[in-house]
C-alpha positions as a Python dict, from the first residue, in 0.01 Angstrom:
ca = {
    (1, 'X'): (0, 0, 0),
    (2, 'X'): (-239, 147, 229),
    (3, 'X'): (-346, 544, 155),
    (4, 'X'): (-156, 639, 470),
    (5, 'X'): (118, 491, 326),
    (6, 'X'): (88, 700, 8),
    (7, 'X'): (19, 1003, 163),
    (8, 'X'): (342, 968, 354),
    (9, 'X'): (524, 910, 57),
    (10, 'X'): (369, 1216, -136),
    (11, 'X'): (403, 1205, -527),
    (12, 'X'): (772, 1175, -588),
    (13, 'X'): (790, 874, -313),
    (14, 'X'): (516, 716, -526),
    (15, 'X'): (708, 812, -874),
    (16, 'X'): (1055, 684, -744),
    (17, 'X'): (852, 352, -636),
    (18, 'X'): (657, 332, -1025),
    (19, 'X'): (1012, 421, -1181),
    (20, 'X'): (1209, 161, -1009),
    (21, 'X'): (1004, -196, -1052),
    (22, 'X'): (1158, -366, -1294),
    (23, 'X'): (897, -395, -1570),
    (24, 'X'): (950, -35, -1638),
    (25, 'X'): (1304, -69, -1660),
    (26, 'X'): (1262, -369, -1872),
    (27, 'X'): (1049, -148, -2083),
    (28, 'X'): (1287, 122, -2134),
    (29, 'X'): (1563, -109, -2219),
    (30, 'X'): (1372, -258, -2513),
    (31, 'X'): (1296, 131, -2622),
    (32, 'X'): (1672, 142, -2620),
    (33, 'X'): (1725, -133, -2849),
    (34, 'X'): (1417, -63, -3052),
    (35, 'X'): (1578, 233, -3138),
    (36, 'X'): (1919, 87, -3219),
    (37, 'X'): (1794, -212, -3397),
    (38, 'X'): (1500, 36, -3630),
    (39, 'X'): (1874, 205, -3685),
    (40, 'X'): (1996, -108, -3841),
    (41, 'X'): (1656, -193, -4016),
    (42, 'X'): (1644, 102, -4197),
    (43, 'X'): (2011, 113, -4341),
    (44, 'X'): (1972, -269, -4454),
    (45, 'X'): (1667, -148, -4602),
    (46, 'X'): (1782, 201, -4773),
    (47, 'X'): (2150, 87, -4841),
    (48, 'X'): (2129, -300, -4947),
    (49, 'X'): (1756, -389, -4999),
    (50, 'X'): (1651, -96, -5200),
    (51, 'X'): (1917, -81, -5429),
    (52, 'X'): (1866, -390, -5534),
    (53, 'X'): (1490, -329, -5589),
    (54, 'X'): (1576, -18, -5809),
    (55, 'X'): (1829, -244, -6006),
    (56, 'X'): (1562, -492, -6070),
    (57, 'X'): (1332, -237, -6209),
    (58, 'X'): (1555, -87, -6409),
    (59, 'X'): (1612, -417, -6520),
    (60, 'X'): (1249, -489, -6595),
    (61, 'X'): (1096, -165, -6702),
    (62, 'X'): (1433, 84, -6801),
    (63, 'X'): (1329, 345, -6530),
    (64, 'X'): (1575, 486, -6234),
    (65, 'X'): (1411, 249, -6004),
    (66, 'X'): (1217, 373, -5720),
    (67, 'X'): (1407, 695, -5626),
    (68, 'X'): (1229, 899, -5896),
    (69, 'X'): (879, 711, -5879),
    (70, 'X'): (641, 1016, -5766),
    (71, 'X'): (267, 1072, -5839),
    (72, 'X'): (212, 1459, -5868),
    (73, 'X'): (-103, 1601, -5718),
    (74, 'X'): (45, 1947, -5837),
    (75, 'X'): (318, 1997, -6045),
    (76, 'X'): (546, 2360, -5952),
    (77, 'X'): (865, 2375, -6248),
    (78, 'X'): (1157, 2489, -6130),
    (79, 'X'): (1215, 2767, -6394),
    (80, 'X'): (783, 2887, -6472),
    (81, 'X'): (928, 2986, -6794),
    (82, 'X'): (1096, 2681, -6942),
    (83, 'X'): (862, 2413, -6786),
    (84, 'X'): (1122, 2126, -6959),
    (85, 'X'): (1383, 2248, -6683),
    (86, 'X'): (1236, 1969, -6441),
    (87, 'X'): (974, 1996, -6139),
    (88, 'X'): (1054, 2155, -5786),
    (89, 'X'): (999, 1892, -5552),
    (90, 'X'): (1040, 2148, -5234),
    (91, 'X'): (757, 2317, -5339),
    (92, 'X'): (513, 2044, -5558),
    (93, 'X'): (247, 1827, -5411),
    (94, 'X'): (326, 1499, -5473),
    (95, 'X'): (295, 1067, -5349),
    (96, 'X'): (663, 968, -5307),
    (97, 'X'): (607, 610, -5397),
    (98, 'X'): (966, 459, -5346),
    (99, 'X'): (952, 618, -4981),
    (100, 'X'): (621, 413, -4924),
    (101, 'X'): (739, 94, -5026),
    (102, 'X'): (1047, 143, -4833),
    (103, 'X'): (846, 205, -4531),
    (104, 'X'): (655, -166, -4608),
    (105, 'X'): (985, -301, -4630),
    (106, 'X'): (1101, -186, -4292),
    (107, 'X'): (813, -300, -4143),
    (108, 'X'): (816, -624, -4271),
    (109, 'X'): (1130, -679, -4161),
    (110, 'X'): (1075, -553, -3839),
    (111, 'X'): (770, -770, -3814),
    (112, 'X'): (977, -1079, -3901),
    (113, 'X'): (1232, -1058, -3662),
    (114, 'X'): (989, -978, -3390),
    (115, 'X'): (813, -1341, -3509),
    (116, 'X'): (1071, -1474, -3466),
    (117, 'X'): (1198, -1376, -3137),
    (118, 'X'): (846, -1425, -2999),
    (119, 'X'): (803, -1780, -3150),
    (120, 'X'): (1168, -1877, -2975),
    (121, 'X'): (1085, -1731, -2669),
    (122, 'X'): (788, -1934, -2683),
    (123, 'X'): (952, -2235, -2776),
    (124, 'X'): (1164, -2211, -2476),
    (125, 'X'): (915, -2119, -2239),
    (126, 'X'): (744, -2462, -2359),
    (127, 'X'): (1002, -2630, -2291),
    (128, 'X'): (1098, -2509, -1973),
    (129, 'X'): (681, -2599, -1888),
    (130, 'X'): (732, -2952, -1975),
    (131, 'X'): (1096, -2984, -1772),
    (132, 'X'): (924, -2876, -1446),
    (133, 'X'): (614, -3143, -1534),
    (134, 'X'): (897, -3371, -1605),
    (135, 'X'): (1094, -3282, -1296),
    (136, 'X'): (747, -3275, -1081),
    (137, 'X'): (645, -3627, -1222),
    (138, 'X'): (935, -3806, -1085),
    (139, 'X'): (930, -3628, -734),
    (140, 'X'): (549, -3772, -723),
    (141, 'X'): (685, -4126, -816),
    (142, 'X'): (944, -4076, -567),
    (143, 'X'): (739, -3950, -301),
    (144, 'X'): (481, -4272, -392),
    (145, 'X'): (804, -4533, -385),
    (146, 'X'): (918, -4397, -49),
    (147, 'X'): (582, -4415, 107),
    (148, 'X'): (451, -4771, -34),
    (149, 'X'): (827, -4955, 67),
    (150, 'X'): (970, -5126, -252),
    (151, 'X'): (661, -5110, -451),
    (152, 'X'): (774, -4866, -776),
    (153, 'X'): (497, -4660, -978),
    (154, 'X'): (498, -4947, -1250),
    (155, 'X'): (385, -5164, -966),
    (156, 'X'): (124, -4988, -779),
    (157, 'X'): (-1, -4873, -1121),
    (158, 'X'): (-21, -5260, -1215),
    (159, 'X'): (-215, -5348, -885),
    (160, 'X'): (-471, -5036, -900),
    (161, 'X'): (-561, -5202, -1273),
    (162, 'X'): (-577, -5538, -1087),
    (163, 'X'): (-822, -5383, -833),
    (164, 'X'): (-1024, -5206, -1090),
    (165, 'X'): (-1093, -5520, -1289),
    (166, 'X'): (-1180, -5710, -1006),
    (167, 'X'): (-1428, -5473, -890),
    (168, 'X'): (-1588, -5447, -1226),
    (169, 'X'): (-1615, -5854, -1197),
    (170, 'X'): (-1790, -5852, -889),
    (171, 'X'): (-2021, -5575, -1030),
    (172, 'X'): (-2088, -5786, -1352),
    (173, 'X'): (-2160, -6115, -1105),
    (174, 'X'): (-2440, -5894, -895),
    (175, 'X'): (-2597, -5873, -1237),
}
């Protein structure tokens, strides 16, 4: 696009033009789904996965599992006076360690499923590659049958490997 062009088209010409190619609306469909399938990550991970993590700790080591697993940095009780009443999480300073591991879990799973969507997608882009060799081989052979009469590939492969060793026996005569 010449500069002409652009300046006849002013900024929302240009815009319009950016917002319709199809890579960006490829891109904003996988946002989309992004957002619907990080929907369906997470409540696999909070509602199936995570339960079954606490249930295994509480299996192993008697606590609640990872819903109460918190590192304090600073510790505020809920009632200053009887500090036994249990800790205000609103207003303590702590590492919420079962959100943190939750977060790995997502990710991991998000991670896998993106593996594998890239590795079939490469798989079938492979394969596509070697149908059009495929398909582009036999037009050659075709194209060489047509031209040379009767003769097929196997044939004028067989008398170029005739040729060749007769001109390496003339070469080894000069000798």
């Amino acid at each position: 696009m010449s500069k002409k062009d652009k300046e006849k088209k002013g900024f929302w010409g240009e815009f319009k033009e950016f917002i319709t190619r199809g890579n960006v609306l490829d891109m904003a469909v996988g946002v989309i789904v992004g957002g619907a399938f990080t929907a369906i990550v997470n409540a696999l991970s909070n509602n199936v996965l995570k339960p079954v993590i606490n249930w295994i700790l509480a299996l192993m080591i008697g606590a609640d599992g990872l819903d109460n697993v918190y590192t304090f940095l600073k510790k505020v009780p809920i009632d200053p006076a009887d500090p036994s009443a249990g800790v205000d999480l609103t207003t303590s300073i702590y590492i919420d360690w079962g959100a943190f591991i939750n977060a790995i879990i997502n990710f991991l799973l998000i991670a896998l499923v993106l593996f594998c969507i890239v590795k079939l997608i490469n798989k079938l882009h492979a394969v596509q590659q070697d149908m059009k060799e495929a398909a582009q081989k036999r037009l050659e052979e075709k194209a060489v049958a047509a031209n040379l009469g009767s003769e097929t590939p196997a044939e004028i492969s067989e008398s170029l490997e005739g040729g060749a060793a007769e001109a390496s026996e003339k070469d080894g005569k000069k000798e």
